[in-house]
Short mmCIF file of C-alpha atoms and ligand atoms in Angstrom, two decimals:
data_model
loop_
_atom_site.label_atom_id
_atom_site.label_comp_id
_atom_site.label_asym_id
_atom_site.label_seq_id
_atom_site.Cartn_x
_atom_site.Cartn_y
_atom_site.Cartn_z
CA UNK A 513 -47.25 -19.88 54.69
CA UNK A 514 -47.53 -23.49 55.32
CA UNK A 515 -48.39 -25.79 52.37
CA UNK A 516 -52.09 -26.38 52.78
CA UNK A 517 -52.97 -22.88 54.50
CA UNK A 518 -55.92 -21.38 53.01
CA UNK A 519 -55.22 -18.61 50.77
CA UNK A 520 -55.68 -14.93 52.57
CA UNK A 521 -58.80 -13.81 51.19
CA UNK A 522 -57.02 -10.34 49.75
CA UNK A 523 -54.31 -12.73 48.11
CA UNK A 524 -54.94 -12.15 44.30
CA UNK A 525 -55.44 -8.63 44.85
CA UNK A 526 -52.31 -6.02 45.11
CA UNK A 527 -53.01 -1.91 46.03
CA UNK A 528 -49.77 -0.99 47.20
CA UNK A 529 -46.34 0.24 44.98
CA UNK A 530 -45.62 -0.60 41.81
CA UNK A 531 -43.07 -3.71 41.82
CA UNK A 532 -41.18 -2.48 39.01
CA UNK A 533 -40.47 0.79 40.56
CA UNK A 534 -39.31 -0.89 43.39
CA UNK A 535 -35.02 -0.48 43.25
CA UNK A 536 -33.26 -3.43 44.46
CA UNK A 537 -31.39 -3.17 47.99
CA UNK A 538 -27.76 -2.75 47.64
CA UNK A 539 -27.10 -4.04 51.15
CA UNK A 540 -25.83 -7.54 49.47
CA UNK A 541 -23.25 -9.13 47.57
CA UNK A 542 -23.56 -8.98 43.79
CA UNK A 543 -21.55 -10.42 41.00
CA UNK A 544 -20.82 -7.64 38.14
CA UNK A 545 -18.45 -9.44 35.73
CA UNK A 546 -17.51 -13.10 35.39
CA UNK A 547 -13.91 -13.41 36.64
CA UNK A 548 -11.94 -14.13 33.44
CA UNK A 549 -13.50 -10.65 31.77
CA UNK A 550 -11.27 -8.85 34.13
CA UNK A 551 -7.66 -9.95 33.10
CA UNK A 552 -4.24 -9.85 35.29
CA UNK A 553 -3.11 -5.92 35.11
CA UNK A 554 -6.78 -5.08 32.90
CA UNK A 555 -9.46 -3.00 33.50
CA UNK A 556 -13.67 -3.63 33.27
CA UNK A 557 -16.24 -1.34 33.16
CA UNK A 558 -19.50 -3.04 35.17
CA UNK A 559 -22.43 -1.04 36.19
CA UNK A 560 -24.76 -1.63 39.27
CA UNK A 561 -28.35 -0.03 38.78
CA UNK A 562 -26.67 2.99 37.33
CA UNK A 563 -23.67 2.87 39.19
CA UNK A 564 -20.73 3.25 36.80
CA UNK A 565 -18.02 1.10 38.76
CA UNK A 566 -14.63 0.62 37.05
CA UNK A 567 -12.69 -3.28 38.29
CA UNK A 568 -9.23 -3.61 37.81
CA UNK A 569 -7.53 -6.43 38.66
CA UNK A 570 -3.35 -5.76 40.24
CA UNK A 571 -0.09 -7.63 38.92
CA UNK A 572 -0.94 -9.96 42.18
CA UNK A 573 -3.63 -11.20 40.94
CA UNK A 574 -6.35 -9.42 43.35
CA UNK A 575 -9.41 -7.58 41.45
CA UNK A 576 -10.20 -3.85 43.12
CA UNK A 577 -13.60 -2.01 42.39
CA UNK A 578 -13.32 2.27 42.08
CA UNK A 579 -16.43 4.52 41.10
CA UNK A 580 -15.78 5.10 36.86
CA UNK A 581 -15.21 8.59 37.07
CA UNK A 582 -11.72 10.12 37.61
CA UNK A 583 -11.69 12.46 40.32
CA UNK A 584 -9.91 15.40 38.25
CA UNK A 585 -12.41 15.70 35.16
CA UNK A 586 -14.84 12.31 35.58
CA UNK A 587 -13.36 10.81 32.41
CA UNK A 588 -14.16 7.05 33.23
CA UNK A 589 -11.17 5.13 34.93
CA UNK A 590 -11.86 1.50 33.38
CA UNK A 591 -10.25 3.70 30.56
CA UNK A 592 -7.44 3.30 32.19
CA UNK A 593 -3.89 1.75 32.53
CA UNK A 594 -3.17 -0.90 35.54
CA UNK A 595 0.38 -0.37 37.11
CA UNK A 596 1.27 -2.73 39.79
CA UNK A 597 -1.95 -2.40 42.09
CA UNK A 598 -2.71 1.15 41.02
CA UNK A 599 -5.02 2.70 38.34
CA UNK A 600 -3.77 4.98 36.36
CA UNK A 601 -6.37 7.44 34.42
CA UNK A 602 -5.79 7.72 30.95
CA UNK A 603 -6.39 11.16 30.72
CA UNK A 604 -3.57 13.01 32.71
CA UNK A 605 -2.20 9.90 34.54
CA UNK A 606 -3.63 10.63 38.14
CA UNK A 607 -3.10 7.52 39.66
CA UNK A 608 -5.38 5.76 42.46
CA UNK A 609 -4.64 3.18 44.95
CA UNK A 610 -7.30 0.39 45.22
CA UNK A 611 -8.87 2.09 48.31
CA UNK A 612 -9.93 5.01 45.99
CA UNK A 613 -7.11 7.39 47.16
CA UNK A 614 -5.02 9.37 44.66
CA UNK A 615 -1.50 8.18 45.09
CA UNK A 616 -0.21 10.63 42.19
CA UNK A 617 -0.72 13.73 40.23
CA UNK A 618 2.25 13.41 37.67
CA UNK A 619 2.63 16.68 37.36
CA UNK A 620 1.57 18.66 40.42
CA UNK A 621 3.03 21.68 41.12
CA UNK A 622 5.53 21.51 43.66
CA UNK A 623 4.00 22.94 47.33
CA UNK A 624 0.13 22.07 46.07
CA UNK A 625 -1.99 19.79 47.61
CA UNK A 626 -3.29 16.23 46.38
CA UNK A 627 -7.12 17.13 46.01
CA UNK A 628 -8.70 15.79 49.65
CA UNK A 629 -11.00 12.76 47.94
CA UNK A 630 -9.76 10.12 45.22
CA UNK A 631 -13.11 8.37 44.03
CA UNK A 632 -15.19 5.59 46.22
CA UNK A 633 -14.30 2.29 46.52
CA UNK A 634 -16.60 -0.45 46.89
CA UNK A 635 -15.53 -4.09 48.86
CA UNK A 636 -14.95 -6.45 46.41
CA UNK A 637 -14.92 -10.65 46.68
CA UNK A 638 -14.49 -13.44 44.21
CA UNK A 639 -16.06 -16.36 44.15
CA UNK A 640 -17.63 -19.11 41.82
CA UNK A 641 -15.58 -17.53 39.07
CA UNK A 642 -17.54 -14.05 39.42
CA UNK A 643 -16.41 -10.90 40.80
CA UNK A 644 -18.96 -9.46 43.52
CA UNK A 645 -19.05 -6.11 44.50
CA UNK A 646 -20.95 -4.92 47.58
CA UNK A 647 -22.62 -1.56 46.27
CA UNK A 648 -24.36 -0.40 49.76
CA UNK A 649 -23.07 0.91 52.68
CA UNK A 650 -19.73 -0.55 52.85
CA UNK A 651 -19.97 -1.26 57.14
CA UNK A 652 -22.11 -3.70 56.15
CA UNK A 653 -20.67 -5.70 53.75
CA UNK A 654 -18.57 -8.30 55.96
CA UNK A 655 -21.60 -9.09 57.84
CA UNK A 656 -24.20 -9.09 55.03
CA UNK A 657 -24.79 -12.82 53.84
CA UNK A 658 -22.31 -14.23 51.40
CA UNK A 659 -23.84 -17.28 48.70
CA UNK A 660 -22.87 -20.89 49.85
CA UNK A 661 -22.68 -22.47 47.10
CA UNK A 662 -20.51 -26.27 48.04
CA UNK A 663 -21.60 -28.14 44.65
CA UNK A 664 -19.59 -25.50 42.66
CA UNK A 665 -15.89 -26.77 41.73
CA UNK A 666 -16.86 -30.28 44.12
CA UNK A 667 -14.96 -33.25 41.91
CA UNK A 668 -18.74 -34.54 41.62
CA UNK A 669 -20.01 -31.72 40.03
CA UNK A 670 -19.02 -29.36 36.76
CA UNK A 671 -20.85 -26.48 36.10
CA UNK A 672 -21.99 -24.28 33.40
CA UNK A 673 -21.35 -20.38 33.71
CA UNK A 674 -24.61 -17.65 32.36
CA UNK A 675 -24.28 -14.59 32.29
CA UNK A 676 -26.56 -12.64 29.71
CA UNK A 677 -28.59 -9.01 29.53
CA UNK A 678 -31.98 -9.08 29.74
CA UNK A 679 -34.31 -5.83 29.37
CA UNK A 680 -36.96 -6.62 32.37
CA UNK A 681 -36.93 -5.31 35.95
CA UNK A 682 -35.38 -7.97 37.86
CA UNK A 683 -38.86 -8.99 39.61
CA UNK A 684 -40.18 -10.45 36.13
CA UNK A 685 -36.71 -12.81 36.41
CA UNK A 686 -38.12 -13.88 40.21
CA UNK A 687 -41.73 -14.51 38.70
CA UNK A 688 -40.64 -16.27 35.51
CA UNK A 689 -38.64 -18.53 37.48
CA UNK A 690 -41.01 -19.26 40.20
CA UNK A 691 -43.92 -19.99 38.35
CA UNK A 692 -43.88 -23.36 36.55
CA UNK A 693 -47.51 -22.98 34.83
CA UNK A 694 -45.47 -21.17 31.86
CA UNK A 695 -44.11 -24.58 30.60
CA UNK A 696 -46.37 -24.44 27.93
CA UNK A 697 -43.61 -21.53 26.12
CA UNK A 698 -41.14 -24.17 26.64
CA UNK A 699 -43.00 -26.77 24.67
CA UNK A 700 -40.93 -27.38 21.51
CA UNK A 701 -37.74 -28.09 24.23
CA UNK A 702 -39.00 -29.64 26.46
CA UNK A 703 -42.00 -31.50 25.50
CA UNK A 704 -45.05 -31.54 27.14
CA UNK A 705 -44.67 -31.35 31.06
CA UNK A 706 -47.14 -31.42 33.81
CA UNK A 707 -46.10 -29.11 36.36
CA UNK A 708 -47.74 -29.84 39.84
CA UNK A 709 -47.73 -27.60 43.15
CA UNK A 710 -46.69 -29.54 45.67
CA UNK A 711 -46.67 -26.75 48.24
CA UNK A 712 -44.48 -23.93 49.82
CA UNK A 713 -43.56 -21.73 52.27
CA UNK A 714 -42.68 -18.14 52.18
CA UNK A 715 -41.55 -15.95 54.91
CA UNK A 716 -40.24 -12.02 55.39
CA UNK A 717 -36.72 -12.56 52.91
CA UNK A 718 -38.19 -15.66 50.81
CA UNK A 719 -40.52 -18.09 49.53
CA UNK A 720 -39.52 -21.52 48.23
CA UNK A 721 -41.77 -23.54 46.17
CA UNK A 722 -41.85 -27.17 45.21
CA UNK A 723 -43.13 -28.63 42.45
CA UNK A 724 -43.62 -32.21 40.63
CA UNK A 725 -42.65 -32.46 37.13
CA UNK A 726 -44.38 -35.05 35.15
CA UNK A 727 -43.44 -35.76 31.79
CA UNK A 728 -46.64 -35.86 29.73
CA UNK A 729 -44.87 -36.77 26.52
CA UNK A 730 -43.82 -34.54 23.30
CA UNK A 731 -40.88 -34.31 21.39
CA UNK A 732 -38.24 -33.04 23.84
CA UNK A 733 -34.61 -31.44 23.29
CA UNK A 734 -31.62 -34.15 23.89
CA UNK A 735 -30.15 -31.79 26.35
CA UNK A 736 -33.44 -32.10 28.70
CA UNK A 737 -33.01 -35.97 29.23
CA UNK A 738 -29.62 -35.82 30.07
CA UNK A 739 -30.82 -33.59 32.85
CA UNK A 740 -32.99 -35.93 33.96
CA UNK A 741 -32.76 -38.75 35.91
CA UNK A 742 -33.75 -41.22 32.95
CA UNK A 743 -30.92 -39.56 30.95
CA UNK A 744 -28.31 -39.85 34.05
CA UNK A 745 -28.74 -43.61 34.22
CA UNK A 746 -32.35 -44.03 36.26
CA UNK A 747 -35.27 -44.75 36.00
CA UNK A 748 -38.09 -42.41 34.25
CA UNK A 749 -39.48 -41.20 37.10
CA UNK A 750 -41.30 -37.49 38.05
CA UNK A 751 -38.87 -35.12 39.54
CA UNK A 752 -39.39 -33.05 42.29
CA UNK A 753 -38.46 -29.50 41.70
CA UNK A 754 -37.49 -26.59 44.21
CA UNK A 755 -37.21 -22.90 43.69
CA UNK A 756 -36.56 -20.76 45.76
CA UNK A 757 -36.24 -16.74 46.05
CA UNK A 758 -33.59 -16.12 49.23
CA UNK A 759 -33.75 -12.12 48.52
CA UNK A 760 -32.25 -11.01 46.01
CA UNK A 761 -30.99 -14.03 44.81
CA UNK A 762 -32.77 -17.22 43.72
CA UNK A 763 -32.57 -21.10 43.36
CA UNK A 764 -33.76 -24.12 41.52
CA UNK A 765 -32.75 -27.83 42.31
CA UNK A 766 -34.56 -30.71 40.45
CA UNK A 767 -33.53 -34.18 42.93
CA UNK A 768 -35.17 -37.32 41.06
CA UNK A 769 -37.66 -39.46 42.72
CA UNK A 770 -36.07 -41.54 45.49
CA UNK A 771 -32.27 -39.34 45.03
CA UNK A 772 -30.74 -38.27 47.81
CA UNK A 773 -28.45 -35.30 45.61
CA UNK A 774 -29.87 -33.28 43.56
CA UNK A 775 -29.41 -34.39 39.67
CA UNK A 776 -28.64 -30.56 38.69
CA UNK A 777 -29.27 -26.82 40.71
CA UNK A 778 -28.99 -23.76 39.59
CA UNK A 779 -28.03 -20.43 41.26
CA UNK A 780 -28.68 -17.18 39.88
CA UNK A 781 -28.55 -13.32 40.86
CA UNK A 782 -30.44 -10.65 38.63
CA UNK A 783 -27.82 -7.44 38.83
CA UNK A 784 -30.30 -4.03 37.67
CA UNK A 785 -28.23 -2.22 34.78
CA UNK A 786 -29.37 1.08 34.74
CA UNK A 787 -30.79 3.61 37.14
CA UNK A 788 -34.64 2.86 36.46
CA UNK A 789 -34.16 -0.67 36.72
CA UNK A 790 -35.56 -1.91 33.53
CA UNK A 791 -32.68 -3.79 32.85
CA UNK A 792 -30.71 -6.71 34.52
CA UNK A 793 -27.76 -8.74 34.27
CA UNK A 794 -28.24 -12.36 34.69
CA UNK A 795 -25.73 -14.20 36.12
CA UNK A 796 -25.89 -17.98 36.29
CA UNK A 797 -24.51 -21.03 37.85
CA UNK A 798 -26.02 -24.48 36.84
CA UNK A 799 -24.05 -27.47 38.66
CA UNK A 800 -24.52 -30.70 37.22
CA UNK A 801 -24.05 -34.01 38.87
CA UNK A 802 -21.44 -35.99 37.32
CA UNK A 803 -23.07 -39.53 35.83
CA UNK A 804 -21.57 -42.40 36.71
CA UNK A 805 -20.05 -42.85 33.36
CA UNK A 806 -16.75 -41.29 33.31
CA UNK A 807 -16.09 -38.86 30.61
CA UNK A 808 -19.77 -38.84 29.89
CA UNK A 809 -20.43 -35.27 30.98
CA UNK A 810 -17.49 -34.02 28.77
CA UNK A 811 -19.20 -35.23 25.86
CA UNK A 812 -22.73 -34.57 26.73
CA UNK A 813 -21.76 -30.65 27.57
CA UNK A 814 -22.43 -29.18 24.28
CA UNK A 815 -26.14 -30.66 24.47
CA UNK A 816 -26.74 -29.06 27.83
CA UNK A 817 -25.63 -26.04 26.95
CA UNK A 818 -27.44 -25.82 23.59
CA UNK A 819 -30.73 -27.02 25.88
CA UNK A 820 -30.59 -24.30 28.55
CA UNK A 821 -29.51 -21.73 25.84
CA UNK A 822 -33.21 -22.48 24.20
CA UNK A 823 -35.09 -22.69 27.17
CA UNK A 824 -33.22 -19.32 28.59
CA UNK A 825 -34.09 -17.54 24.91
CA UNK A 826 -37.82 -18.64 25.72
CA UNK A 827 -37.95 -17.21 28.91
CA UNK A 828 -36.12 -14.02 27.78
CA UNK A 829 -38.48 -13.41 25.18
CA UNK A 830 -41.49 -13.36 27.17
CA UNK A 831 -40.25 -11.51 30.23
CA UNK A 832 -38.53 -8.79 27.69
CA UNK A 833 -42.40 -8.59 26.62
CA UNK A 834 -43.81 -8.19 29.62
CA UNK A 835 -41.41 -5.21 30.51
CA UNK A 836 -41.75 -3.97 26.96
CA UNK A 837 -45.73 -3.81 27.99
CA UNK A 838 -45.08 -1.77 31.10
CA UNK A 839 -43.00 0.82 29.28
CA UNK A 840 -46.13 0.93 27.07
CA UNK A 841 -48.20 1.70 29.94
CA UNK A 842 -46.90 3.06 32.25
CA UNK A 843 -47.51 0.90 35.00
CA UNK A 844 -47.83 -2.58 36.31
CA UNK A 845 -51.36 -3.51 34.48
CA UNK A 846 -50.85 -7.60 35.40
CA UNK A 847 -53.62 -9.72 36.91
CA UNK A 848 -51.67 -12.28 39.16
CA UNK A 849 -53.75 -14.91 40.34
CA UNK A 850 -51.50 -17.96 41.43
CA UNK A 851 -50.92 -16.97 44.95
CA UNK A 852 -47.29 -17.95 45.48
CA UNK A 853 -46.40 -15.49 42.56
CA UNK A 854 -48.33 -12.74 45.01
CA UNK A 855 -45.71 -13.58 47.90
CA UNK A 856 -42.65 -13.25 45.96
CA UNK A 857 -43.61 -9.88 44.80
CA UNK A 858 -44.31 -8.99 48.73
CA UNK A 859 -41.02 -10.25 50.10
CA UNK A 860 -39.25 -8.35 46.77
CA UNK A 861 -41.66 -5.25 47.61
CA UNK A 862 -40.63 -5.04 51.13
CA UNK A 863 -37.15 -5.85 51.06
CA UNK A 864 -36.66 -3.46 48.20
CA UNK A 865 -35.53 -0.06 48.23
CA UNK A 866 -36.99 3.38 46.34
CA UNK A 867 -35.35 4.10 43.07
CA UNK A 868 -33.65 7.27 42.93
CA UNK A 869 -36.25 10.26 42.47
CA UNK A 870 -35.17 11.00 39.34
CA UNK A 871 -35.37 7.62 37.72
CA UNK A 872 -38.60 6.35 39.80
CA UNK A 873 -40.80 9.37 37.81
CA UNK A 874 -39.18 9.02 34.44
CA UNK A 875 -41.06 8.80 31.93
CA UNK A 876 -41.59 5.40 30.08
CA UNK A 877 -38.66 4.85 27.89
CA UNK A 878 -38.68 5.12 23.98
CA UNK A 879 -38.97 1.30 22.99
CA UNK A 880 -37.92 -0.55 19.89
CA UNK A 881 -39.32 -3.90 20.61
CA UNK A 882 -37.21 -6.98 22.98
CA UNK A 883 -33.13 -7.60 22.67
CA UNK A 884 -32.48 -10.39 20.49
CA UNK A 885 -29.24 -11.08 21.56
S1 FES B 1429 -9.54 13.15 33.86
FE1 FES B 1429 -8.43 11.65 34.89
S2 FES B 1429 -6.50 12.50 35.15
FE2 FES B 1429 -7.63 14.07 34.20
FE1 FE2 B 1430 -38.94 -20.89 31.78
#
């Protein structure tokens, strides 16, 4: 939709399926671990939307991804022992190669067969210290879209590593994110802001919003000015904000007033936990621009990370809420009115996929109140 389109007149209103039951499609790349979780000749037990998948990484160096269940008796293989660039399960030592297929049975019998199937294996990449596994059909992995991220390890750049559970579908992470209005939970970090809707544009795979951020005063955290571009050395000027959902991941750059780079950007990729979706991994890039000073970003680190630790808590309490309040229910009960919130929903409803039968009619789950951790 272009910036000053009128708003469809059916816009604040929503009939069709329930967003949180929606399953997210595993036709893309997704990081399951941060790279230094899943040590030389070590083994790590990550989970995509229910999918047990063991990582291992080989005396070589290079990490391999196998379905967590031993072919012989299911026992999970990140139980296991790495030898060389085989897996080894720790329950009667059959041993898989990193394409999934058994490469021994210590002790079969001599004249029997190896069993016809090892256990699946799923592409694997690494990048941006994460590993990414591609959890849908496999044929399409080397054509299926692969983040570009060029800020991340440039010498002008450092940047800080998330990577956190949160208990919300991973459409609450694309709303939260997307809609600035909620800067009144972030109040006591980062004072009082005015966020304005510039405009923005949203089409079948995304929709990218920008906004103006003008400080309105308030005590603020440390860590938020040396975000901004007063902190970095300018001027106090409004910054102009852009987020963006690129399905299924999701993007926020804040360039000052007048910049030509942008003074920080984030990328981030919500990974479903479990089979009903009601849980994510969030996994988090935020590349900062060096300031001119040298050394000054060393020092300045720990107060960034202690800001965007706050503000992330914040945001993670509410959205833990709001799926805490659809387990109550039932059902998506929400009355959306701010009509870029309504697109992001449609392009995550239509480029989503159906949960599993099972897990789409569950019941609600048994609660006991948001994760504090
Ligand atoms: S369960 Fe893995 S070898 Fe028996
Ligand atoms: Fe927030």
């Amino acid at each position: 939709m272009a910036d000053d389109a009128p708003v469809p007149v059916d816009a604040c209103r929503e009939t069709t399926t329930d967003l949180r039951r929606v399953g997210i499609a595993p036709d893309f790349w997704y990081p399951v671990a941060v790279s230094s979780t899943v040590r030389r000749e070590g083994t790590f037990a990550a989970v995509f939307a229910g999918e047990r998948i063991a990582l291992y990484r080989g005396r070589s160096g290079k990490v391999y991804a196998l379905e967590d269940r031993c072919a012989h008796r299911q026992v999970p293989l990140s139980m296991g022992v790495v030898e060389e660039e085989t897996l080894r399960c720790c329950y009667h030592a059959w041993a898989y190669r990193g394409n999934g297929h058994i490469s021994q049975i210590p002790y079969l019998p001599k004249g029997c067969e190896r069993p016809p199937r090892g256990v699946r294996s799923y592409p694997v990449r690494e990048a941006y210290g994460l590993v990414f596994v591609f959890p849908g059909n496999p044929e399409m992995a080397a054509a299926a879209p692969f983040p570009e991220l060029p800020q991340f390890g440039a010498a002008t750049h450092r940047t800080m590593t998330f990577s956190r559970t949160v208990r919300c579908h991973y459409s609450f992470m694309h709303e939260n994110l997307l809609d600035m209005n909620h800067q009144f939970l972030h109040r006591s970090v980062l004072g009082r802001i005015q966020p304005e809707l510039l405009g923005y544009e949203s089409g079948p795979r995304f929709v990218e919003a920008r906004y103006l951020f003008v400080p309105a005063g308030g005590r603020k955290d440390r860590g938020a000015g040396l975000l901004s571009a007063e902190g970095r050395g300018g001027r106090q000027t409004p910054d102009v904000v852009t987020i963006r959902t690129e399905y299924p991941y999701q993007t926020l750059q804040d360039v000052p007033t007048g910049a030509e780079l942008p003074a920080f950007s984030l990328w981030t990729a919500y990974v479903p936990q479990d089979a009903e979706q009601r849980t994510c991994h969030a996994y988090g890039l935020l590349m900062i621009a060096k300031p001119p000073v040298p050394g000054l970003i060393h020092l300045a680190w720990p107060l960034i990370r202690r800001f965007t630790e706050r503000v992330f808590a914040q945001d993670r309490m509410a959205v833990e809420a709001e799926q805490l309040a659809w387990d109550e229910q039932g059902e998506d009960r929400n009355h959306e009115v701010f009509p870029l919130i309504l697109e992001v929903r449609n392009v995550l409803r239509t480029n989503g996929t159906p949960l599993r039968p099972e897990a789409a009619t569950a019941e609600p789950l048994a609660v006991d109140g948001p994760a504090t951790k």
